[in-house]
CSV table of C-alpha atoms in Angstrom, one decimal:
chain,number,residue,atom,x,y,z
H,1,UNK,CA,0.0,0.0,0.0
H,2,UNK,CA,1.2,3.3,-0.8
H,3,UNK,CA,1.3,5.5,1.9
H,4,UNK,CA,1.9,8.8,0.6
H,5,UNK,CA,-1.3,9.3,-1.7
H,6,UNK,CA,-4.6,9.6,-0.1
H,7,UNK,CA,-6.2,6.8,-0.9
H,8,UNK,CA,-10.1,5.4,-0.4
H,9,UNK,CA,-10.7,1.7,0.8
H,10,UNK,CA,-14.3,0.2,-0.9
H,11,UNK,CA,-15.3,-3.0,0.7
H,12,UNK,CA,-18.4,-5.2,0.5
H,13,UNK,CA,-18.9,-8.1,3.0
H,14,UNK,CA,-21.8,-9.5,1.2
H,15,UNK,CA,-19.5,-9.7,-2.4
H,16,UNK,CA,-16.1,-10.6,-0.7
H,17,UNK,CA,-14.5,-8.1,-2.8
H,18,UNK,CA,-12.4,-5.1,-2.4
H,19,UNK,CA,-10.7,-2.4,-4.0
H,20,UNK,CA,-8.5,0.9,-3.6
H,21,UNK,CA,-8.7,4.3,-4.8
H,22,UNK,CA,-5.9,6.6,-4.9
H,23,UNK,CA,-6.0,10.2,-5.8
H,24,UNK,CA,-2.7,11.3,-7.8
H,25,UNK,CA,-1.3,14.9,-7.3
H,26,UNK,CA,-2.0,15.3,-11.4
H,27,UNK,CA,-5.9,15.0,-10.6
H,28,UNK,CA,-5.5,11.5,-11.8
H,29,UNK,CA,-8.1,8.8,-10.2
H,30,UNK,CA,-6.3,5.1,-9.9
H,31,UNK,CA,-8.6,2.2,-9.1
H,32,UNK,CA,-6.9,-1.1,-8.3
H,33,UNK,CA,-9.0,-4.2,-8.1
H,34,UNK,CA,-6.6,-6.9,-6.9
H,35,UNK,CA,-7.8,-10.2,-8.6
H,36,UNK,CA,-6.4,-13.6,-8.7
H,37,UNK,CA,-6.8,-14.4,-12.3
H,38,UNK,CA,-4.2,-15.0,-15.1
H,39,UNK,CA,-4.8,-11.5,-17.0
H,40,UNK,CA,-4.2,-8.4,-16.1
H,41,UNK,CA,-6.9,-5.5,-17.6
H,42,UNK,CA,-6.5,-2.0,-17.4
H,43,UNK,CA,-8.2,0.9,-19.0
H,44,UNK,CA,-6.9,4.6,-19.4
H,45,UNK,CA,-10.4,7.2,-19.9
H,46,UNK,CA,-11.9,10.1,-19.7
H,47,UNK,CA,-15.6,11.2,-19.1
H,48,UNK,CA,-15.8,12.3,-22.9
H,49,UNK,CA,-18.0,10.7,-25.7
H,50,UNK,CA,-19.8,11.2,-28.5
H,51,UNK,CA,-22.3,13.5,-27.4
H,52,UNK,CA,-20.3,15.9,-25.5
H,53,UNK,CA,-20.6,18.0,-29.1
H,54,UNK,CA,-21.6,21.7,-26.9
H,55,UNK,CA,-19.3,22.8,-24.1
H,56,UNK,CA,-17.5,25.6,-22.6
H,57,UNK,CA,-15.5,26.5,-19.5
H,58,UNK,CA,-17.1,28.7,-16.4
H,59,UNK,CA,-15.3,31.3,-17.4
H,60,UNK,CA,-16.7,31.5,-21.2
H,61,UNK,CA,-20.3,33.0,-22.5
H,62,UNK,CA,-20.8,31.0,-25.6
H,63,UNK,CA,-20.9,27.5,-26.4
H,64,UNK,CA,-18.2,25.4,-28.6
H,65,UNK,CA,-19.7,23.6,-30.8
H,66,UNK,CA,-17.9,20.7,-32.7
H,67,UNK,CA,-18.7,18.2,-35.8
H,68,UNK,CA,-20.5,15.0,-35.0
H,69,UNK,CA,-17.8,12.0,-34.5
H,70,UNK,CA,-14.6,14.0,-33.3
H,71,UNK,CA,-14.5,12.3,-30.0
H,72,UNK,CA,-14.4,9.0,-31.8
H,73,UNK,CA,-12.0,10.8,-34.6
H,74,UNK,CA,-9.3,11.7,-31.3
H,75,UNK,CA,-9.4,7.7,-30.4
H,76,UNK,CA,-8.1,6.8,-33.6
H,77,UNK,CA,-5.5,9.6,-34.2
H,78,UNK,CA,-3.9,9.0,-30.3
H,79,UNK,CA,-2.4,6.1,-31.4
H,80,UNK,CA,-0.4,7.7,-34.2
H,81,UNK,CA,2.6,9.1,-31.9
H,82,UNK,CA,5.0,12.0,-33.3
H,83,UNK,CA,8.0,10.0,-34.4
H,84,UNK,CA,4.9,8.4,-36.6
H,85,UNK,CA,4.9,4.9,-35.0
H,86,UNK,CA,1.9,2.9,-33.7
H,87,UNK,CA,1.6,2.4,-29.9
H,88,UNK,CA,-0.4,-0.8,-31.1
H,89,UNK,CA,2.6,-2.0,-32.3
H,90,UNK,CA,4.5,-1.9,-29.5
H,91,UNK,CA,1.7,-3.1,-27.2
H,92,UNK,CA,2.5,-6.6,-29.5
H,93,UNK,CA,5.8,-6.0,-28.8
H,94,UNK,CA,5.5,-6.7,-25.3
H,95,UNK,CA,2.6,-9.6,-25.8
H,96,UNK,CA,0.1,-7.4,-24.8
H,97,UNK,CA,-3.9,-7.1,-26.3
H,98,UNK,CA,-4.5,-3.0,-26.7
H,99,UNK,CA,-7.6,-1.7,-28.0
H,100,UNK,CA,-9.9,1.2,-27.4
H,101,UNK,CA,-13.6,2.3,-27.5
H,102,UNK,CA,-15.9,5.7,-28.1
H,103,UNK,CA,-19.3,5.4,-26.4
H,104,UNK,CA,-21.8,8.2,-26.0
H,105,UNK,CA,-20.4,9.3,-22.7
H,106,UNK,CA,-16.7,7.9,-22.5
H,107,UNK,CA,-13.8,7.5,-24.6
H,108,UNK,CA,-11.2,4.4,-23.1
H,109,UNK,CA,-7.9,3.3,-23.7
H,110,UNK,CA,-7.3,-0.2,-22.6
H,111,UNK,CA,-5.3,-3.4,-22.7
H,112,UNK,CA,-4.7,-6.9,-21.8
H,113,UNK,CA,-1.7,-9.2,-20.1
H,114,UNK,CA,-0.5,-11.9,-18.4
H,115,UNK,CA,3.3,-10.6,-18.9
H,116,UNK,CA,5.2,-7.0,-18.7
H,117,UNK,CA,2.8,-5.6,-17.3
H,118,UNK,CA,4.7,-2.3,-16.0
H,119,UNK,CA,5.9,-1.8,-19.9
H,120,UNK,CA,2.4,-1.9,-21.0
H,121,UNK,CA,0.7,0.2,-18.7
H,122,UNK,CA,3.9,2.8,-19.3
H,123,UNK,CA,2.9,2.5,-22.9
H,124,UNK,CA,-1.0,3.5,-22.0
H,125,UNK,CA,0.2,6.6,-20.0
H,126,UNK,CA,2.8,7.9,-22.3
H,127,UNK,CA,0.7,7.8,-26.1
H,128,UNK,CA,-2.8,8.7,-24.3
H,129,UNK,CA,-1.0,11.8,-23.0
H,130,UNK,CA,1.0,12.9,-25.6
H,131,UNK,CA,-1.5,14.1,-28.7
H,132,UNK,CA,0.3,14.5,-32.6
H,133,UNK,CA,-2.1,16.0,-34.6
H,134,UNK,CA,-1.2,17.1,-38.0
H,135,UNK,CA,-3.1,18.4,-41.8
H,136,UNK,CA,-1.8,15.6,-43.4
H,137,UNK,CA,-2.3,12.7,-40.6
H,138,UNK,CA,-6.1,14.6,-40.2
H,139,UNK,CA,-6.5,14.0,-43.9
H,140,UNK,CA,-5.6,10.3,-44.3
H,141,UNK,CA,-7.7,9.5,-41.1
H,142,UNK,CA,-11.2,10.9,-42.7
H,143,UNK,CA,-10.4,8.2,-45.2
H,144,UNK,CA,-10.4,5.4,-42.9
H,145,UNK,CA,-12.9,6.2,-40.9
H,146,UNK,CA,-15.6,6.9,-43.8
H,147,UNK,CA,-15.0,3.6,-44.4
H,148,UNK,CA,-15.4,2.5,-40.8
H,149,UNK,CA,-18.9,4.8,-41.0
H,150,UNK,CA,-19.9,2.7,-44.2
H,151,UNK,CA,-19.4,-0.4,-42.9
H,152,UNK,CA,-22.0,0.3,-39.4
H,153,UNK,CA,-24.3,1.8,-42.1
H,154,UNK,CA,-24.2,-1.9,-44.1
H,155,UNK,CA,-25.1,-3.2,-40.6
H,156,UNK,CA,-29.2,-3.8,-40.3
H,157,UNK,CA,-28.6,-4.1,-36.5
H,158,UNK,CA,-26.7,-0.9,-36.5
H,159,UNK,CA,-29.2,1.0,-38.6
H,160,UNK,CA,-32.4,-0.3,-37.0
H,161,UNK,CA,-30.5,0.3,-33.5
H,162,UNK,CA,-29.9,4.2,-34.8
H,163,UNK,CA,-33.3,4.3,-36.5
H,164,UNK,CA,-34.6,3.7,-33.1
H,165,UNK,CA,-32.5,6.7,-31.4
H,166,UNK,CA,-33.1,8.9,-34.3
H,167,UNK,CA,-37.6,8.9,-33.9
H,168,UNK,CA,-36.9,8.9,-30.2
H,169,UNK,CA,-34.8,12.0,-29.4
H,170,UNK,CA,-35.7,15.4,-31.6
H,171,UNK,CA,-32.6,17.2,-30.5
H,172,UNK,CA,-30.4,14.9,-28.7
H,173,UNK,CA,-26.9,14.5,-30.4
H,174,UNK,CA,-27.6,10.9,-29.0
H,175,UNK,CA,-29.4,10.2,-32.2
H,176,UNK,CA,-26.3,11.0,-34.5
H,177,UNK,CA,-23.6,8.0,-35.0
H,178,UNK,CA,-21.2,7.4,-32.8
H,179,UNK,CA,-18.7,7.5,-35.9
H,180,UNK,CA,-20.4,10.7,-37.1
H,181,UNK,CA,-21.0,11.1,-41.0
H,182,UNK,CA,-18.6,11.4,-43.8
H,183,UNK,CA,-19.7,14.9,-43.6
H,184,UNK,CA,-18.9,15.7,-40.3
H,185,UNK,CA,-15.7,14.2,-40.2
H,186,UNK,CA,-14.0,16.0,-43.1
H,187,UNK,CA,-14.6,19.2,-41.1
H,188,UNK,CA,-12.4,18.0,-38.3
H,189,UNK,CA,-8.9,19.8,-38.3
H,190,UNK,CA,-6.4,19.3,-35.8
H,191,UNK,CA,-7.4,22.9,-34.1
H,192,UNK,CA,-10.1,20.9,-33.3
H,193,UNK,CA,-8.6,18.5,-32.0
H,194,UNK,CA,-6.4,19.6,-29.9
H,195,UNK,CA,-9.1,21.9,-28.5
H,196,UNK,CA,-11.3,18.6,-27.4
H,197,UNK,CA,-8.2,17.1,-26.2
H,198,UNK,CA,-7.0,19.7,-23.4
H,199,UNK,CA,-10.9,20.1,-22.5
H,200,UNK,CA,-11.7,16.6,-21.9
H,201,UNK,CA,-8.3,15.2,-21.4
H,202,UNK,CA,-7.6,17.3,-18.6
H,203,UNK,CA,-6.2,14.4,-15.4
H,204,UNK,CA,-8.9,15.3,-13.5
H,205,UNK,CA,-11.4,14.4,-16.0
H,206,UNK,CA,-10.0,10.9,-16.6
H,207,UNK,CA,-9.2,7.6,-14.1
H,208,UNK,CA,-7.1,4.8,-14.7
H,209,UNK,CA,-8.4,1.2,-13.3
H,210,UNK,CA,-6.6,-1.7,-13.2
H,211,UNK,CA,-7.5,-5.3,-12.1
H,212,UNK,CA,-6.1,-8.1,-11.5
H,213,UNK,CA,-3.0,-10.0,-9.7
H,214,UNK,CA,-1.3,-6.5,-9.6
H,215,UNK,CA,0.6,-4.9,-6.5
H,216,UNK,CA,-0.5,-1.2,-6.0
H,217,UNK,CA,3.0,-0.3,-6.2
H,218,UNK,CA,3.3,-1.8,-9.6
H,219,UNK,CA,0.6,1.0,-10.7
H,220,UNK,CA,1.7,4.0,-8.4
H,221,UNK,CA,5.7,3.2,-10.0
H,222,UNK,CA,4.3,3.5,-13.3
H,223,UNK,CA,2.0,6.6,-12.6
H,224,UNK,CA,4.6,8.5,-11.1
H,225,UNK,CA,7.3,8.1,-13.8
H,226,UNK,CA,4.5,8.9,-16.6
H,227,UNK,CA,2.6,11.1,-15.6
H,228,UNK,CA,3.5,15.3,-13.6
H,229,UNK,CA,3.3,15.9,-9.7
H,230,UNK,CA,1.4,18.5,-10.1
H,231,UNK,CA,-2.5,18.9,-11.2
H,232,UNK,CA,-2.9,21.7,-13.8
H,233,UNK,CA,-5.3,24.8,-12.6
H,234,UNK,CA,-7.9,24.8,-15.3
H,235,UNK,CA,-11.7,26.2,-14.8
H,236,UNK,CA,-14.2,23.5,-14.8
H,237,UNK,CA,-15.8,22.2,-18.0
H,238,UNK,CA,-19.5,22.4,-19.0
H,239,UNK,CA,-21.8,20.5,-21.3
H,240,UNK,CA,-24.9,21.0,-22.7
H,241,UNK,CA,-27.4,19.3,-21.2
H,242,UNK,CA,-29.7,17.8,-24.2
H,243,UNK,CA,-32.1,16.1,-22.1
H,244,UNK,CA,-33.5,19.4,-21.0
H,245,UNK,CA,-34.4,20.0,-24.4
H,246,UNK,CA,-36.4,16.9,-25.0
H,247,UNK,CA,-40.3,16.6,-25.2
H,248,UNK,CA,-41.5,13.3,-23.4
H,249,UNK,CA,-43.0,12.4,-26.2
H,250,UNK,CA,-40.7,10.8,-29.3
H,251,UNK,CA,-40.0,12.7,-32.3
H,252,UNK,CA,-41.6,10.0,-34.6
H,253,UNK,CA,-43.5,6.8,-33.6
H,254,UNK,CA,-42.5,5.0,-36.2
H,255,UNK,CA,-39.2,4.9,-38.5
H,256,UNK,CA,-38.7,1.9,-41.7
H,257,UNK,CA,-35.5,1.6,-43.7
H,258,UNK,CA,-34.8,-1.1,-46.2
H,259,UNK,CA,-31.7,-3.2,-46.4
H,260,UNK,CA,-30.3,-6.5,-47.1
H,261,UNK,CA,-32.1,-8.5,-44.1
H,262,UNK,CA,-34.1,-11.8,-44.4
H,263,UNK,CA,-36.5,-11.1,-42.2
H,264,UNK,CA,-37.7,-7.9,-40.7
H,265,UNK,CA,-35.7,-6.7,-37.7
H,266,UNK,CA,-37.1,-4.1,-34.8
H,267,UNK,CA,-36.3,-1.9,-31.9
H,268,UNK,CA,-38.6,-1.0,-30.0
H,269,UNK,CA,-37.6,2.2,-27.7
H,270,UNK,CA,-39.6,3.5,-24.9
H,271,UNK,CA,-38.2,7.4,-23.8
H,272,UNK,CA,-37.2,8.5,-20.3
H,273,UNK,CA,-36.5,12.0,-19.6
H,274,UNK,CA,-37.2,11.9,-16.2
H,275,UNK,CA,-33.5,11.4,-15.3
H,276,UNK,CA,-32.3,11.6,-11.7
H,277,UNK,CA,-29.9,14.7,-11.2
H,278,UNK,CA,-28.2,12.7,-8.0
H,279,UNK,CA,-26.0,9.7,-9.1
H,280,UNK,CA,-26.9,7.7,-6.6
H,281,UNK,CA,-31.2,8.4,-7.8
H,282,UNK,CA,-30.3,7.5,-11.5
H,283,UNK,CA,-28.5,3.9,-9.9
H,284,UNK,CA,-31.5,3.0,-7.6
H,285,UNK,CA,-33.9,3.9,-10.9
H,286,UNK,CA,-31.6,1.7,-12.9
H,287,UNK,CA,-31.4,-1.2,-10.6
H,288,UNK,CA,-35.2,-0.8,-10.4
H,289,UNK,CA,-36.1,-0.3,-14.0
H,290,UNK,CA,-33.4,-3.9,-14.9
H,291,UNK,CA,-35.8,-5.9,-12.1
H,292,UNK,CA,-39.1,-4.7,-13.7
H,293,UNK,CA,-37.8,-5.2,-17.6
H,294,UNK,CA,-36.6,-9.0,-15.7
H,295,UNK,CA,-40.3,-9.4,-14.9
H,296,UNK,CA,-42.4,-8.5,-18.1
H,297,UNK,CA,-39.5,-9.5,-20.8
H,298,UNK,CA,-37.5,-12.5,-19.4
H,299,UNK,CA,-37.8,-15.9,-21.6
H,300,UNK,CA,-39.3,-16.9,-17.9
H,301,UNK,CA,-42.4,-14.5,-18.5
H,302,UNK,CA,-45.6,-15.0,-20.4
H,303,UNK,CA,-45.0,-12.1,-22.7
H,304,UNK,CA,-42.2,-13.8,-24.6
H,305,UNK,CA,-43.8,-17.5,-24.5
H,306,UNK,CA,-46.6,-15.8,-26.1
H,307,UNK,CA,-45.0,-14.3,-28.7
H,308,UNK,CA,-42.8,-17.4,-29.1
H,309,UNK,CA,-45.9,-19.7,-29.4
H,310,UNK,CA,-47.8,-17.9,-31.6
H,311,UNK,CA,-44.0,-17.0,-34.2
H,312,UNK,CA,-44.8,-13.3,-33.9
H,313,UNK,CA,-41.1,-13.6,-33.2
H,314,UNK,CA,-37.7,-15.3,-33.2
H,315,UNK,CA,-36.2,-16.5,-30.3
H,316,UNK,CA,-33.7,-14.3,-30.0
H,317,UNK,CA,-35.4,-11.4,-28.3
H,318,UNK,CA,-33.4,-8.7,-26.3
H,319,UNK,CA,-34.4,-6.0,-23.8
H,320,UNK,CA,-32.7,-3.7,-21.5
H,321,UNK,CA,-32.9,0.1,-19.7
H,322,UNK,CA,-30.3,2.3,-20.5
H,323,UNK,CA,-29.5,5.5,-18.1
H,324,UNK,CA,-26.7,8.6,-18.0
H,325,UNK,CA,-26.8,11.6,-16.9
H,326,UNK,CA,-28.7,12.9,-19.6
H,327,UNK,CA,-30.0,9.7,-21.5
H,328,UNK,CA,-32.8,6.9,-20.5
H,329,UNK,CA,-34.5,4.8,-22.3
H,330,UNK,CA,-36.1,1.5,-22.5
H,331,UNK,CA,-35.8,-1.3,-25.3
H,332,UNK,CA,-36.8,-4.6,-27.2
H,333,UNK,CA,-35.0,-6.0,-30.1
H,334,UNK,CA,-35.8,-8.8,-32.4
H,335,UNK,CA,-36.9,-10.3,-35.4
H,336,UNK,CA,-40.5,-10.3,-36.7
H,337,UNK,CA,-42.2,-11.0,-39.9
H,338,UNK,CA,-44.9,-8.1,-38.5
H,339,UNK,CA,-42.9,-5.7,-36.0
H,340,UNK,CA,-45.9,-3.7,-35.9
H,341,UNK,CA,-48.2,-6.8,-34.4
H,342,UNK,CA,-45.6,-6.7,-31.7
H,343,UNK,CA,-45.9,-3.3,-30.8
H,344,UNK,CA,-49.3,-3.8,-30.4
H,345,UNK,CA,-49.0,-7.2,-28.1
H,346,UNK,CA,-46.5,-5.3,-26.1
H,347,UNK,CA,-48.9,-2.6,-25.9
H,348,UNK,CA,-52.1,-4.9,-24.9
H,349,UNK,CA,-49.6,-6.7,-22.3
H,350,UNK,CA,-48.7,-3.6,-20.6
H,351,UNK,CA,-52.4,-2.3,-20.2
H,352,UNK,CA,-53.3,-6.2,-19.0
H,353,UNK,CA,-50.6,-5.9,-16.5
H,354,UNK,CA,-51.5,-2.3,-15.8
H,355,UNK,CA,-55.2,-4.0,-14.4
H,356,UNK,CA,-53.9,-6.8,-12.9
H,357,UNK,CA,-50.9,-5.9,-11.6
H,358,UNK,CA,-47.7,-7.2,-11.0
H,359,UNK,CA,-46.8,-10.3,-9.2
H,360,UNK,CA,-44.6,-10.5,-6.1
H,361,UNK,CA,-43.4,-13.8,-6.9
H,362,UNK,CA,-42.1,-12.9,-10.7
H,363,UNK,CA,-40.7,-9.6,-8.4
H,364,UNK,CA,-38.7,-11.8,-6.2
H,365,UNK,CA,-37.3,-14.1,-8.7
H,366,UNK,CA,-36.4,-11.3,-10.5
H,367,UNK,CA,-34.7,-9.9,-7.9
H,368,UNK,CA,-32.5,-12.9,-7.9
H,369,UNK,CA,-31.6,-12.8,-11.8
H,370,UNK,CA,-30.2,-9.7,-11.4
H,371,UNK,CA,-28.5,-9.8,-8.0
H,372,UNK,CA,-26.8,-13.1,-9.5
H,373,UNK,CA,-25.6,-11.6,-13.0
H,374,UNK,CA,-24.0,-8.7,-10.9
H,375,UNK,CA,-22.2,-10.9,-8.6
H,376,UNK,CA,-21.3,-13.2,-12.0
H,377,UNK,CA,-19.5,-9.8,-13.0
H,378,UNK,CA,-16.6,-10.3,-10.6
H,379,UNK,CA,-15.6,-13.5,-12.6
H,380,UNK,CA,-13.4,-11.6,-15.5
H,381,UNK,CA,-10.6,-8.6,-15.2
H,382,UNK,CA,-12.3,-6.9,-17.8
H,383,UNK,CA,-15.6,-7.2,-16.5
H,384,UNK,CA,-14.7,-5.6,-13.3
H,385,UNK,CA,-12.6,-2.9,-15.0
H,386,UNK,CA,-15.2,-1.5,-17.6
H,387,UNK,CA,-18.0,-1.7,-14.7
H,388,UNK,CA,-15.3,0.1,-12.3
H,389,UNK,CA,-14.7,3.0,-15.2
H,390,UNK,CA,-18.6,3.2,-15.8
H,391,UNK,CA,-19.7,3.9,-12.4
H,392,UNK,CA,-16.9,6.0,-11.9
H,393,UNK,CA,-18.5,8.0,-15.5
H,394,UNK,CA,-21.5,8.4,-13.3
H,395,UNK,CA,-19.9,9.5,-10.3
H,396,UNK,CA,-20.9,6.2,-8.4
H,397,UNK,CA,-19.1,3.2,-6.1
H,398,UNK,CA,-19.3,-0.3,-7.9
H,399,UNK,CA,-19.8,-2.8,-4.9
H,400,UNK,CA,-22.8,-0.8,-3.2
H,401,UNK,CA,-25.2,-1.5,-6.3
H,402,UNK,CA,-25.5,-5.1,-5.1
H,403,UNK,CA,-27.0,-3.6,-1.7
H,404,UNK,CA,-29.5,-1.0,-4.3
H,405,UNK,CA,-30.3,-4.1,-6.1
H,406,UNK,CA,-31.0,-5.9,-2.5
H,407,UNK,CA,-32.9,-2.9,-1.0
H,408,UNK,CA,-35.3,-2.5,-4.2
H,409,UNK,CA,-38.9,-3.2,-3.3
H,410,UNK,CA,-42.1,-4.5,-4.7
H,411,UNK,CA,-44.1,-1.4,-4.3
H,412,UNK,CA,-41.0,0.6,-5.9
H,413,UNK,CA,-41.3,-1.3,-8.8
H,414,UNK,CA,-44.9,-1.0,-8.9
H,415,UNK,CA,-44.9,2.7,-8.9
H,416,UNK,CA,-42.1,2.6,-11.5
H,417,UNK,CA,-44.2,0.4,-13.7
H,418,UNK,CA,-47.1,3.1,-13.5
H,419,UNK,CA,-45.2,5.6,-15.5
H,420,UNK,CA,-42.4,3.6,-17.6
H,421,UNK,CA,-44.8,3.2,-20.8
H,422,UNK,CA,-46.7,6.0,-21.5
H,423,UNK,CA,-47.6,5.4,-25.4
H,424,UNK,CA,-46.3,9.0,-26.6
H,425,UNK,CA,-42.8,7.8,-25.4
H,426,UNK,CA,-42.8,4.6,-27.6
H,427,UNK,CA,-41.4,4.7,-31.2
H,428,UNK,CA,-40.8,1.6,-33.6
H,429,UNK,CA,-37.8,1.1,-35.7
H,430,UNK,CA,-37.6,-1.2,-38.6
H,431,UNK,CA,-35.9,-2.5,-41.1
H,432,UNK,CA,-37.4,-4.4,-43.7
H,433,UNK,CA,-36.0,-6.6,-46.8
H,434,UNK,CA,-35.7,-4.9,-49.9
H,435,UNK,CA,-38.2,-6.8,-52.0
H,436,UNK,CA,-40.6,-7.1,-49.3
H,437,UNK,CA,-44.2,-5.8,-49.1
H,438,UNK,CA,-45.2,-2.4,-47.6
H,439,UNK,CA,-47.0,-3.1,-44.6
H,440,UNK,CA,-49.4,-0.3,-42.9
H,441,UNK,CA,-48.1,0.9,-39.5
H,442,UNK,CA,-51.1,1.4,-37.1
């Protein structure tokens, strides 16, 4: 243990697990979850994804706005370094498994290893740290990644996922790829660039979590050798916050596009702008919201066998509650030869429930699904890490959402279920084979 940093102990009886949080002089955040396994995972980010398009300091009046994709632009071009080498390369070199990741809200650096570890992490420090933007590397990158925007536009999943985002938010830059648009890109210069870098980039802004059978010393060496002493004074950072421009309602119930698919594919989205301002509000609504989906949606649950029984769909149906701090939504993927004749079961099943009510049994064994794939988290490095970087994204502690999902009750979830599917918040997205028929949307 290193003594000289301060340094925050999280522990859970109930999971048997534990893990450390130091606080660097650079404004740096280090989690280290010690855990016997053969790899070692470790992730480099910052609070900083594709939707962070309108910000400015506390000390500025107007808004900078940016083009659509640049967060997921600065991933790619931080691996070119200025001697014009590849840190991927030498993350082989040392028989390690780099790779990195733009979500909406986060942007993460991140590798795996069960050898040199010390070189590696040294590696993550020094490349994400040390930007090398250029006209000419700017140039060839809009190439690449025009084809990379292509290729999740030939993707039915990806377009019917999108479609889904696009008729639920009106303003939301949540409903704009990831990737961005060829468009977009080519008006990314490395002014730009740099400008998103040293605003989001910023130490204090970004954590570093490893796990696995590391010592803390290992990581605090490494830290201290990459990375300055001393925090920089910079005036805090502010986003636009795009839920507070959202109706309740969607933008468009219903959204078709036609591709290359078999069989009609669908995503169903349900819209939630009633978002938590406290962290620890949006966790207890998430924990709730994943028990109640568990109840009406599981393969356990009549709603599904239904479906099933009658071949309204394919097996393979998925569900889920997504929240941030200025995102929420509900949703239901699948296949279906009428997407619309599930809407409306969904719909019927929901009022049905709505008179009937829920069950506490289906509630308690829901309960159980949940707290068991939480504690079945803990069984990978990487697993562990992305969860620890997540909650640390929404400014919460890891171990104590198995006590939220513990302390959730029946009549919580039974007021939640009163006001998760209003009809105006419901939008369809589908995508349909190319010769098929036109079918009427109701």
């Amino acid at each position: 243990m290193n003594e000289q940093l301060p340094c925050t102990s999280y522990h859970s009886e109930r999971l048997k697990e534990r893990y450390w949080v130091y606080q660097h002089p650079s404004g740096l955040q280090i989690f280290i979850f010690p855990k016997k396994m053969t790899a070692a995972y470790a992730i480099f980010g910052t609070k900083y994804g594709s939707i962070h398009n309108r910000f400015r300091t506390e000390e500025e009046q107007d808004w900078t706005v940016v083009p659509d994709g640049i967060a997921h632009f600065l991933e790619h071009k931080l691996f070119t370094c200025e001697d014009g080498s590849d840190a991927f390369e030498r993350f082989s070199d040392y028989g390690a498994d780099a790779n990195a990741y733009t979500s909406f809200n986060k942007t993460c650096y991140l590798f795996s290893c069960t050898d040199r570890f010390e070189e590696s992490l040294g590696e993550l420090l020094d490349f994400v740290t040390h930007p090398y933007f250029t006209e000419e590397s700017v140039a060839s990158e809009v190439g690449i990644i025009s084809e990379e925007i292509r290729m999740y536009d030939d993707n039915p999943s990806d377009r019917c996922f999108y479609g889904m985002l696009e008729a639920m938010y009106a303003h939301h830059s949540i409903r704009r790829n990831i990737c961005g648009s060829a468009r977009s890109i080519a008006r990314i210069t490395p002014d730009l660039l740099y400008r998103c870098y040293h605003t989001f980039y910023r130490l204090s802004n970004m954590a570093l979590v490893v796990c696995g059978d590391i010592k803390d010393d290992q990581v605090l060496t490494a830290v201290n050798r990459h990375l300055p002493a001393v925090a920089r004074k910079e005036p805090p950072v502010l986003c636009a916050d795009e839920n507070e421009e959202e109706s309740p309602r969607v933008f468009q119930a219903y959204k078709e596009q036609r591709m290359q698919v078999a069989k009609p594919i669908f995503n169903i989205g349900i819209k939630d702008t009633d978002i938590p301002k406290d962290s620890a509000l949006r966790q207890r609504k998430d924990a709730a919201m994943a028990i109640l989906d568990e109840i009406l949606f599981s393969r356990a649950g009549s709603f599904y066998n239904s479906l099933l029984e009658r071949d309204l769909i394919s097996p393979a149906l998925s569900y889920g509650y997504s929240i941030s701090q200025t995102t929420a939504y509900n949703s239901l993927a699948g296949e279906a030869d009428d997407p619309a004749a599930v809407l409306r079961e969904l719909l019927a099943y929901v009022r049905a429930v709505g008179s009937n009510g829920l069950q506490e049994e289906d509630f308690r064994r829901a309960k159980r699904v949940m707290y068991a794939e939480f504690v079945k988290s803990f069984d990978s490095t990487d697993s562990i890490a992305n969860n620890l970087f997540s909650f640390f994204c929404e400014d919460s502690e890891l171990l104590s959402y198995a006590d939220i999902i513990d302390s959730i009750t029946f009549r919580e979830v039974c007021e939640l279920f009163e006001t998760a599917f209003c009809e105006e918040a419901i939008t369809l997205s589908v995508v349909r084979p190319l010769d098929g028929g036109t079918e009427e949307f109701k």
